[in-house]
Coordinates of C-alpha atoms in Angstrom, one line a residue:
Chain X
M1 CA 0.0 0.0 0.0
A2 CA 1.2 3.5 -0.8
L3 CA 2.7 5.5 2.0
S4 CA 1.4 8.9 1.3
G5 CA 1.9 11.7 3.7
A6 CA 5.2 13.1 4.9
C7 CA 7.4 15.4 2.8
R8 CA 10.7 13.7 2.0
D9 CA 13.9 15.2 0.8
L10 CA 15.0 12.9 -2.0
T11 CA 18.5 13.0 -3.6
I12 CA 18.8 13.3 -7.3
L13 CA 20.6 10.3 -8.7
S14 CA 20.6 11.5 -12.3
V15 CA 19.1 13.9 -14.8
T16 CA 19.5 12.5 -18.3
E17 CA 18.3 13.6 -21.7
A18 CA 15.6 11.3 -23.0
G19 CA 17.2 9.7 -26.0
P20 CA 19.9 11.3 -28.2
E21 CA 17.6 14.2 -29.1
G22 CA 15.8 14.6 -25.8
G23 CA 17.8 17.6 -24.6
A24 CA 17.1 19.5 -27.8
H25 CA 13.4 18.9 -27.3
G26 CA 13.4 19.5 -23.5
C27 CA 12.7 15.8 -22.6
Y28 CA 14.4 14.4 -19.5
Y29 CA 14.4 11.6 -17.1
I30 CA 14.9 12.6 -13.5
E31 CA 15.9 9.7 -11.2
L32 CA 15.6 10.2 -7.4
A33 CA 16.8 8.0 -4.7
N34 CA 13.7 6.5 -3.0
P35 CA 14.1 6.2 0.8
G36 CA 10.5 5.0 1.4
L37 CA 7.8 6.3 -0.8
G38 CA 6.4 2.8 -0.7
S39 CA 4.5 1.5 -3.7
A40 CA 2.2 3.4 -6.0
V41 CA -0.8 2.7 -8.3
A42 CA 0.1 3.7 -11.9
G43 CA -1.5 7.1 -12.6
Q44 CA -0.8 8.5 -9.1
F45 CA 1.5 11.5 -8.9
V46 CA 4.0 13.2 -6.7
M47 CA 4.5 16.9 -5.9
V48 CA 8.1 18.0 -6.3
R49 CA 9.8 21.2 -5.1
P50 CA 13.5 21.8 -5.2
A51 CA 15.0 23.9 -2.4
C52 CA 16.4 26.3 -5.0
F53 CA 12.8 27.4 -5.9
G54 CA 13.1 29.5 -2.7
Q55 CA 10.2 31.9 -2.9
D56 CA 9.9 31.8 -6.6
P57 CA 8.2 29.9 -8.2
V58 CA 6.0 29.4 -5.2
W59 CA 4.2 26.2 -6.3
P60 CA 5.7 22.7 -6.3
R61 CA 5.2 20.8 -9.6
P62 CA 3.0 17.7 -10.0
F63 CA 4.4 14.8 -12.0
S64 CA 2.9 11.4 -12.6
I65 CA 5.0 8.5 -11.4
C66 CA 6.9 7.2 -14.4
R67 CA 8.5 4.4 -12.4
L68 CA 8.7 3.7 -8.7
T69 CA 10.9 0.9 -7.3
P70 CA 12.3 0.4 -3.8
E71 CA 15.5 2.0 -5.1
A72 CA 14.4 4.9 -7.2
L73 CA 11.6 7.2 -8.3
T74 CA 11.8 8.1 -12.0
L75 CA 10.0 11.1 -13.5
F76 CA 9.7 11.9 -17.2
V77 CA 9.8 15.6 -17.5
Q78 CA 9.2 17.9 -20.5
V79 CA 10.4 21.4 -20.0
C80 CA 7.5 23.7 -20.4
G81 CA 8.1 26.6 -18.1
R82 CA 10.2 28.0 -15.2
G83 CA 9.7 25.2 -12.8
T84 CA 10.4 22.3 -15.2
D85 CA 13.4 24.2 -16.6
V86 CA 14.9 24.6 -13.1
L87 CA 14.2 20.9 -12.3
C88 CA 15.9 19.6 -15.4
R89 CA 19.1 21.7 -14.7
L90 CA 19.6 20.0 -11.3
V91 CA 22.5 17.7 -10.9
P92 CA 23.2 14.4 -9.0
G93 CA 23.4 15.1 -5.3
D94 CA 20.9 17.9 -5.3
T95 CA 17.8 17.3 -3.2
V96 CA 14.2 18.0 -3.9
T97 CA 11.3 17.8 -1.5
V98 CA 8.7 15.2 -2.6
W99 CA 5.3 14.3 -1.2
G100 CA 3.1 11.4 -2.5
P101 CA 2.1 9.1 -4.0
L102 CA -1.1 11.2 -4.3
G103 CA -4.5 10.9 -5.9
Q104 CA -6.2 8.0 -7.6
G105 CA -4.5 5.8 -10.2
F106 CA -5.7 3.9 -13.2
S107 CA -7.8 0.8 -12.8
L108 CA -5.8 -2.3 -13.5
E109 CA -7.7 -5.4 -14.7
P110 CA -5.3 -8.2 -15.5
D111 CA -7.5 -10.3 -17.7
T112 CA -9.2 -7.4 -19.6
P113 CA -7.8 -6.4 -22.9
T114 CA -6.6 -2.8 -22.2
L115 CA -5.9 0.0 -24.6
M116 CA -3.5 2.7 -23.4
L117 CA -3.9 6.0 -25.2
A118 CA -1.1 8.4 -24.6
G119 CA -0.3 11.9 -25.9
G120 CA 3.2 13.4 -25.6
V121 CA 4.4 13.5 -22.0
G122 CA 1.2 11.7 -21.1
L123 CA 3.1 8.5 -21.8
A124 CA 4.8 8.7 -18.5
P125 CA 2.3 7.0 -16.2
F126 CA 2.0 4.1 -18.6
V127 CA 5.6 3.1 -18.1
E128 CA 4.6 2.3 -14.5
Y129 CA 1.3 0.8 -15.7
A130 CA 3.0 -1.6 -18.1
A131 CA 5.7 -2.4 -15.6
T132 CA 3.3 -3.4 -12.8
H133 CA 0.6 -5.0 -15.0
P134 CA 0.5 -8.8 -14.3
A135 CA -0.3 -9.6 -18.0
P136 CA 1.3 -7.0 -20.2
A137 CA 0.5 -9.1 -23.2
N138 CA -3.1 -7.8 -22.7
L139 CA -1.9 -4.2 -23.2
D140 CA -2.2 -2.3 -26.4
L141 CA -0.5 1.2 -26.7
V142 CA -1.3 4.0 -29.1
F143 CA 1.0 6.9 -28.7
G144 CA 0.6 10.3 -30.4
H145 CA 3.6 12.6 -30.3
R146 CA 5.1 15.7 -31.8
Q147 CA 8.8 15.4 -30.8
P148 CA 11.0 12.6 -32.3
L149 CA 9.9 9.2 -30.9
S150 CA 13.3 8.6 -29.3
C151 CA 12.5 11.5 -26.9
Y152 CA 9.9 9.3 -25.2
P153 CA 10.1 6.0 -23.3
F154 CA 8.2 4.3 -26.2
A155 CA 10.7 1.7 -27.2
E156 CA 11.0 0.2 -23.8
M157 CA 7.3 0.0 -23.5
A158 CA 6.9 -1.5 -27.0
A159 CA 9.2 -4.3 -25.8
V160 CA 6.9 -5.1 -22.9
V161 CA 3.3 -4.7 -24.0
G162 CA 1.4 -6.9 -26.5
R163 CA 1.1 -4.2 -29.2
A164 CA 2.4 -0.7 -29.6
Q165 CA 1.9 1.9 -32.2
A166 CA 3.2 5.4 -32.5
F167 CA 1.8 8.3 -34.6
Q168 CA 3.7 11.5 -35.1
E169 CA 1.8 14.7 -35.7
N170 CA 3.9 16.9 -38.0
T171 CA 1.3 18.9 -39.8
P172 CA -2.3 20.0 -39.1
E173 CA -3.4 17.5 -41.7
D174 CA -2.1 14.7 -39.4
L175 CA -4.7 15.4 -36.7
P176 CA -7.7 14.0 -38.5
R177 CA -5.7 10.9 -39.4
F178 CA -4.8 10.4 -35.8
I179 CA -8.4 10.9 -34.7
E180 CA -9.4 8.3 -37.3
L181 CA -6.8 5.9 -35.8
L182 CA -8.2 6.6 -32.3
E183 CA -11.7 5.9 -33.5
T184 CA -10.7 2.5 -34.9
K185 CA -8.9 1.6 -31.7
V186 CA -11.6 2.7 -29.3
A187 CA -14.2 0.8 -31.3
E188 CA -12.0 -2.3 -31.0
Y189 CA -11.8 -1.9 -27.2
A190 CA -15.5 -1.2 -26.6
G191 CA -15.7 -4.4 -24.5
G192 CA -12.4 -3.8 -22.8
L193 CA -10.7 -1.1 -20.8
I194 CA -9.3 2.2 -22.1
V195 CA -6.9 4.3 -20.1
A196 CA -5.7 7.7 -21.4
C197 CA -3.3 10.5 -20.5
G198 CA -2.3 13.5 -22.5
P199 CA -3.2 17.0 -23.5
R200 CA -6.8 18.1 -22.8
P201 CA -8.0 18.2 -26.4
F202 CA -6.7 14.6 -26.8
L203 CA -8.5 13.5 -23.6
M204 CA -11.7 15.2 -24.8
T205 CA -11.5 13.2 -28.0
V206 CA -11.0 10.0 -26.1
A207 CA -14.0 10.8 -23.9
R208 CA -16.1 11.6 -26.9
L209 CA -15.2 8.4 -28.7
A210 CA -15.6 6.3 -25.5
R211 CA -19.1 7.6 -25.1
R212 CA -19.9 7.0 -28.8
F213 CA -18.7 3.4 -28.7
G214 CA -19.9 2.7 -25.2
A215 CA -16.4 1.9 -24.0
R216 CA -15.2 1.9 -20.4
A217 CA -12.5 4.6 -20.3
Q218 CA -10.5 6.5 -17.8
V219 CA -8.6 9.7 -18.4
S220 CA -5.9 11.3 -16.3
L221 CA -6.1 15.1 -16.1
E222 CA -3.2 17.4 -16.0
N223 CA -4.9 20.3 -14.3
R224 CA -2.8 23.1 -12.7
M225 CA -2.3 22.5 -9.0
A226 CA -0.9 24.6 -6.2
C227 CA -0.8 22.1 -3.3
G228 CA -1.7 18.7 -4.6
V229 CA -3.4 17.7 -1.3
G230 CA -6.8 19.2 -1.5
G231 CA -6.1 22.5 0.2
C232 CA -6.3 25.1 -2.6
L233 CA -9.3 24.0 -4.7
G234 CA -7.5 25.3 -7.7
C235 CA -7.4 22.1 -9.7
V236 CA -11.1 21.3 -9.8
E237 CA -13.1 19.8 -12.7
K238 CA -16.9 19.7 -13.1
N239 CA -18.4 16.3 -12.6
A240 CA -21.4 14.8 -14.3
L241 CA -23.7 16.5 -11.7
G242 CA -22.2 19.9 -12.4
Q243 CA -20.3 20.0 -9.1
Y244 CA -16.6 20.6 -8.8
V245 CA -14.4 17.7 -7.9
Q246 CA -10.8 18.0 -6.9
T247 CA -8.3 16.6 -9.5
C248 CA -5.6 16.2 -6.9
T249 CA -7.5 14.0 -4.4
Q250 CA -10.5 12.6 -6.4
G251 CA -8.4 12.3 -9.6
P252 CA -6.2 12.8 -11.5
V253 CA -7.7 9.6 -13.0
F254 CA -11.5 9.7 -13.6
W255 CA -13.9 7.5 -15.5
V256 CA -15.0 9.6 -18.4
E257 CA -18.7 9.4 -17.5
E258 CA -17.9 11.1 -14.2
L259 CA -16.8 14.3 -15.8
Q260 CA -18.0 17.1 -18.0
L261 CA -14.7 17.8 -19.7
S262 CA -14.5 21.3 -21.0
E263 CA -11.8 23.2 -22.9
E264 CA -10.7 25.3 -19.9
A265 CA -8.5 24.1 -17.1
Chain C
M1 CA 17.1 29.2 27.2
S2 CA 13.5 28.3 27.5
V3 CA 11.1 30.5 25.7
D4 CA 7.3 31.2 26.0
T5 CA 5.5 31.1 22.7
S6 CA 2.0 31.4 24.2
V7 CA -0.2 34.2 23.1
R8 CA -3.3 35.8 24.6
L9 CA -6.1 36.2 22.2
P10 CA -9.7 37.2 23.3
G11 CA -11.5 34.1 24.7
M12 CA -8.9 31.5 23.8
P13 CA -5.6 30.1 25.0
V14 CA -3.1 29.9 22.2
K15 CA 0.0 27.8 22.6
N16 CA 1.9 29.5 19.8
P17 CA 1.1 32.3 17.3
V18 CA 1.3 30.1 14.2
M19 CA -2.1 29.6 12.7
T20 CA -3.2 28.7 9.2
A21 CA -5.1 31.1 6.9
S22 CA -8.5 30.4 5.6
G23 CA -8.6 29.0 2.0
T24 CA -5.1 27.7 2.2
F25 CA -5.5 24.8 4.6
G26 CA -8.7 23.2 3.5
Y27 CA -10.7 22.1 6.5
G28 CA -7.5 21.1 8.3
L29 CA -8.0 17.4 7.7
E30 CA -6.3 17.5 4.3
F31 CA -3.0 18.5 6.0
A32 CA -3.2 16.0 8.9
P33 CA -0.9 13.5 7.1
Y34 CA 1.8 16.1 7.1
G35 CA 2.0 17.1 10.7
D36 CA 0.3 17.2 14.1
L37 CA -2.6 19.6 13.9
R38 CA -2.4 20.0 17.7
S39 CA 1.0 21.6 17.3
L40 CA -0.5 24.7 15.6
G41 CA -1.7 27.8 17.4
G42 CA -4.9 27.7 15.5
I43 CA -6.6 26.5 12.4
V44 CA -8.8 28.8 10.3
V45 CA -10.9 26.7 8.1
K46 CA -12.0 27.3 4.5
G47 CA -14.6 30.1 4.4
L48 CA -18.1 28.7 5.2
S49 CA -21.4 29.9 3.9
L50 CA -24.9 28.8 5.0
A51 CA -25.4 26.7 1.8
P52 CA -22.7 24.9 -0.2
R53 CA -21.1 27.1 -2.8
L54 CA -19.9 25.9 -6.2
G55 CA -17.2 28.6 -6.6
N56 CA -15.9 30.2 -9.8
P57 CA -15.2 28.5 -13.1
M58 CA -11.7 27.2 -14.1
P59 CA -9.0 28.3 -14.5
R60 CA -9.0 29.6 -10.9
I61 CA -5.3 29.9 -10.1
A62 CA -2.3 31.4 -11.8
E63 CA 1.3 31.6 -10.6
T64 CA 3.0 35.0 -10.5
P65 CA 6.5 36.1 -9.5
C66 CA 6.9 35.2 -5.8
G67 CA 3.2 34.7 -5.5
M68 CA -0.1 33.5 -7.0
L69 CA -3.5 34.7 -8.0
N70 CA -6.6 32.9 -7.1
A71 CA -10.3 33.3 -7.9
I72 CA -11.7 30.2 -6.2
G73 CA -14.9 32.0 -5.4
L74 CA -15.4 30.6 -1.9
Q75 CA -16.2 27.1 -2.9
N76 CA -17.2 25.3 0.2
C77 CA -19.3 22.4 1.6
G78 CA -21.7 24.6 3.6
V79 CA -21.8 25.1 7.3
E80 CA -24.0 22.1 8.0
K81 CA -21.7 19.6 6.3
F82 CA -18.7 21.2 8.0
L83 CA -20.2 20.8 11.5
R84 CA -21.4 17.3 10.8
D85 CA -18.5 15.8 8.9
K86 CA -15.4 17.9 9.4
L87 CA -15.3 19.6 12.8
P88 CA -15.8 16.4 14.9
R89 CA -12.6 15.0 13.3
L90 CA -10.5 18.1 14.1
P91 CA -8.6 18.3 17.4
W92 CA -10.6 21.3 18.6
R93 CA -10.0 20.5 22.3
E94 CA -6.3 21.0 21.8
T95 CA -6.1 23.6 19.1
P96 CA -8.6 26.4 18.5
I97 CA -10.6 26.0 15.3
I98 CA -11.6 29.3 13.9
A99 CA -14.6 29.4 11.5
N100 CA -14.2 31.8 8.6
L101 CA -17.6 32.9 7.4
Y102 CA -18.9 34.4 4.3
A103 CA -22.4 35.6 3.4
C104 CA -24.1 37.8 0.9
D105 CA -25.7 40.3 3.3
A106 CA -25.7 41.2 7.0
D107 CA -28.7 39.1 7.9
E108 CA -27.1 36.0 6.4
F109 CA -23.8 36.8 8.2
A110 CA -25.7 37.1 11.5
E111 CA -27.6 33.8 10.9
L112 CA -24.3 32.0 10.1
A113 CA -22.7 33.5 13.2
G114 CA -25.7 32.2 15.2
V115 CA -25.2 28.6 13.9
L116 CA -21.5 28.6 14.5
S117 CA -21.6 30.2 17.9
A118 CA -23.6 27.3 19.2
E119 CA -20.8 24.9 18.4
E120 CA -18.4 23.9 21.2
G121 CA -15.7 23.1 18.8
V122 CA -15.6 26.5 17.2
A123 CA -13.3 28.8 19.1
A124 CA -13.8 32.1 17.2
L125 CA -15.5 33.5 14.2
E126 CA -13.5 35.2 11.5
V127 CA -15.7 37.4 9.3
N128 CA -14.6 37.6 5.8
I129 CA -15.5 41.1 4.5
S130 CA -12.6 41.1 2.1
C131 CA -12.9 38.4 -0.5
P132 CA -12.2 39.9 -3.9
N133 CA -13.6 37.0 -5.8
V134 CA -17.3 37.1 -5.2
K135 CA -19.9 39.5 -6.6
A136 CA -22.2 39.9 -3.7
G137 CA -21.0 40.7 -0.2
G138 CA -17.3 40.0 0.3
I139 CA -15.1 43.0 -0.3
A140 CA -18.1 45.4 -0.7
F141 CA -18.4 45.2 3.1
G142 CA -14.7 45.7 3.6
Q143 CA -14.3 48.9 1.7
D144 CA -16.7 51.0 3.6
P145 CA -16.1 51.8 7.2
C146 CA -19.8 52.3 8.0
M147 CA -20.7 48.9 6.5
A148 CA -17.8 47.1 8.1
G149 CA -18.8 48.5 11.5
K150 CA -22.4 47.6 11.1
L151 CA -21.5 44.1 9.9
A152 CA -19.2 43.5 12.9
E153 CA -22.0 44.7 15.2
A154 CA -24.5 42.4 13.6
V155 CA -22.2 39.3 13.8
K156 CA -21.2 40.2 17.4
K157 CA -24.8 40.3 18.5
R158 CA -25.3 36.7 17.3
A159 CA -21.9 35.3 18.3
G160 CA -22.7 34.7 21.9
D161 CA -19.5 34.2 23.8
K162 CA -17.4 33.5 20.7
P163 CA -14.8 36.1 19.9
V164 CA -15.4 37.8 16.5
W165 CA -12.4 38.6 14.2
V166 CA -12.9 40.7 11.2
K167 CA -10.6 40.0 8.2
L168 CA -9.6 43.3 6.5
S169 CA -8.9 44.0 2.9
P170 CA -5.8 45.8 1.7
N171 CA -7.7 47.0 -1.3
V172 CA -8.8 50.2 0.3
T173 CA -7.5 53.7 0.5
D174 CA -7.3 53.7 4.3
I175 CA -7.2 50.4 6.1
V176 CA -7.0 52.1 9.5
S177 CA -10.5 53.6 9.1
I178 CA -12.0 50.2 8.4
A179 CA -10.1 48.7 11.3
R180 CA -11.4 51.3 13.7
A181 CA -14.9 50.9 12.5
A182 CA -14.8 47.1 12.9
V183 CA -13.5 47.4 16.4
L184 CA -16.1 50.1 17.3
G185 CA -18.7 47.7 15.9
G186 CA -17.6 45.0 18.3
A187 CA -14.8 43.1 16.6
D188 CA -12.6 41.4 19.3
A189 CA -9.6 41.0 16.9
L190 CA -8.6 41.9 13.4
T191 CA -7.1 39.7 10.7
C192 CA -4.9 41.7 8.5
I193 CA -4.7 41.2 5.4
N194 CA -6.7 39.4 2.8
T195 CA -5.4 39.2 -0.8
L196 CA -4.6 42.1 -3.0
T197 CA -6.6 42.3 -6.3
G198 CA -4.5 41.4 -9.3
M199 CA -4.5 40.2 -12.8
S200 CA -2.4 38.1 -15.2
V201 CA -2.7 37.8 -18.9
D202 CA -1.3 35.6 -21.7
I203 CA 0.0 37.5 -24.7
R204 CA -0.2 34.5 -27.0
S205 CA -3.8 33.4 -26.3
R206 CA -4.7 37.0 -25.6
K207 CA -6.7 35.7 -22.6
P208 CA -6.7 36.4 -18.9
R209 CA -5.1 33.6 -16.9
L210 CA -8.1 33.4 -14.6
A211 CA -11.7 32.8 -15.9
N212 CA -12.8 35.5 -13.4
V213 CA -10.2 37.8 -15.0
I214 CA -9.3 39.4 -11.7
G215 CA -8.2 37.5 -8.6
G216 CA -6.5 37.8 -5.3
L217 CA -2.7 38.0 -5.1
S218 CA -1.0 36.2 -2.3
G219 CA 2.4 34.8 -1.3
P220 CA 5.7 36.3 -0.5
A221 CA 5.1 39.1 -3.0
I222 CA 2.6 40.7 -0.7
K223 CA 4.5 40.4 2.6
P224 CA 5.7 44.1 2.6
V225 CA 2.1 45.3 2.0
A226 CA 0.8 43.0 4.8
L227 CA 3.6 44.1 7.2
R228 CA 2.8 47.8 6.5
A229 CA -0.9 47.3 7.0
V230 CA -0.4 45.4 10.3
W231 CA 1.9 48.0 11.6
Q232 CA -0.5 50.8 10.7
V233 CA -3.5 49.0 12.2
C234 CA -1.6 48.1 15.4
Q235 CA -0.7 51.8 15.9
A236 CA -4.4 52.7 15.6
V237 CA -6.4 50.1 17.5
S238 CA -6.0 48.2 20.8
A239 CA -7.7 45.0 19.6
P240 CA -5.3 42.2 18.9
V241 CA -4.2 41.9 15.2
I242 CA -3.5 38.6 13.5
G243 CA -1.0 39.2 10.7
V244 CA -1.3 37.4 7.4
G245 CA 0.3 37.8 4.0
G246 CA 3.4 36.1 2.5
I247 CA 4.6 34.5 5.7
S248 CA 6.8 31.5 5.0
S249 CA 9.3 31.3 7.8
A250 CA 9.8 31.7 11.5
E251 CA 11.7 34.9 10.7
D252 CA 8.6 36.3 8.9
V253 CA 6.5 35.4 12.0
L254 CA 8.8 37.5 14.2
E255 CA 8.7 40.4 11.8
F256 CA 4.9 40.6 12.1
I257 CA 5.0 40.3 15.9
L258 CA 7.7 43.0 16.0
V259 CA 5.3 45.4 14.3
G260 CA 2.6 44.6 16.7
A261 CA 0.7 41.4 15.6
H262 CA -0.4 39.0 18.4
A263 CA -0.5 36.0 16.1
V264 CA 0.0 35.2 12.4
Q265 CA -1.6 33.0 9.8
I266 CA 0.3 31.0 7.2
G267 CA -1.4 31.1 3.8
T268 CA 0.1 30.4 0.4
A269 CA 3.2 28.9 2.0
N270 CA 1.0 25.9 2.9
F271 CA 1.1 25.3 -0.9
M272 CA 4.8 25.4 -1.1
R273 CA 4.9 22.3 1.0
P274 CA 2.1 20.9 3.1
D275 CA 4.1 20.7 6.3
M276 CA 5.1 24.3 6.2
A277 CA 3.0 25.6 9.1
F278 CA 4.1 22.7 11.3
R279 CA 7.8 23.4 10.4
I280 CA 7.4 27.1 11.2
A281 CA 5.7 26.4 14.5
E282 CA 8.5 24.0 15.4
R283 CA 11.2 26.4 14.4
L284 CA 9.8 29.5 16.1
P285 CA 11.0 28.7 19.7
Q286 CA 14.5 27.8 18.4
L287 CA 14.7 31.1 16.6
M288 CA 13.4 33.0 19.7
A289 CA 16.1 31.3 21.8
E290 CA 18.8 32.2 19.2
L291 CA 17.6 35.9 19.3
G292 CA 17.3 36.0 23.1
I293 CA 13.5 36.5 23.0
E294 CA 12.1 35.0 26.2
D295 CA 8.4 35.6 25.4
L296 CA 6.4 37.1 22.6
A297 CA 4.5 39.6 24.7
S298 CA 7.6 41.6 25.5
Y299 CA 8.8 41.4 21.9
R300 CA 5.5 42.4 20.4
G301 CA 5.4 45.9 19.0
S302 CA 9.0 46.6 20.0
L303 CA 10.0 48.0 16.6
R304 CA 12.4 50.8 17.0
V305 CA 11.4 53.6 14.6
G306 CA 13.4 56.8 14.3

């Protein structure tokens, strides 16, 4: 069982570019020594704040758990602003404060054919999902990305799961083709389980297709968070009843029928 | 050197001056895994209204240099659910639980005060007349001395033996006049300050970063404003002042006490790390010993000016 709760200062073991082109595209693996975060359910996340943030930026940053072993916690980070830029410049021996695992993870059904739909950095939680799944042959991965494929942990996943397919979006014309691929796949898995993580428009497409084909699907939201523990109410999402639910504690993984996903977050 | 961190506030013993600020500590329970709630001087819970409130649309928060903007809009579970499901699970016998209350008009404020004052587990009422993120009530009360005074009076009448704190807004020309009016109206203490109104925009999307467009600025960026306001108010009124605004260390706590505050509230710093308030409470006596401060009462307001 996951040991959530205390803040822990974890030592950075390594910060490495993801693949030969990872640095150029801002994609990194950050590996932290794990002195007792316990285990996690894939899809759970941790809050990370290096001491060098000082008073600016004020917020820690949430990251889904890419891999958690008794020895190390691995994060897959894409530089997208001040916080991630600082994090990816840290060096081995630096420490960061971490709390977690937090939130609700993905459902894991060993005997159910499961389709993993990932967009960009949204591939991260599926590394843990595939690694902890008792029957990875039942897993099928469709991965949409913009940066070169080598910038993502795709190859290692493809080696583990039953099927894996990547689709690079280079031009605006690629989007309808990708959505067509998603349609085909979601229709195939209407009787199985679909788990998805990625940018909001991608998740909205997954939710729409899941509803259309009557598929059971979960999406992991990447809403902006201040605290990660339910204190700020900044990360909420509207549920099917029109009430706000907290992404940090009641999510980040939700069944699509629980939510009214909108453009804003 | 042993030090005394206890503080005298109206109607309640306080073991140390480190409290948490409303809206930044949930209902307290969310932070229980990160420290001992009983170690805090007090817990001010998320602003409560008579009926549950949905709050504002997303996005509701934005990060700014040394701070953040929020336009949560007082989302809360309503007073009934708080009293039934949350309060009994809080260590109210060991640590004062302060109910922050919000309403749309004076009658509703008074009704809410009546409900909360009947609860043994509620140590004091903090009247929010300074929220910038709601259309009705909120800051409208806090910008007019006459209204602030009348509201304090209306709440005090229904508060029974519970102390009434009034939380002041910095978004006024003269915070001292509001503070005086609130005390004249019956406020037992003042909380100083709420957030500053602010705004953040995205030049690419050409959109505001908050759905509400304008929000409340908090965090270390506002500490100098809060410190100034506390100092001015402490010069003008005899009621105890609880300082809040950008406090993120034991050093910050002493700064506010030096200018006259009786206690402080930790707000946005709770988001920096969820054990922040506990760490500050733990560090404070060590820092006092290092500085040769035996007790807070003798240190309070000892700022040397001129």
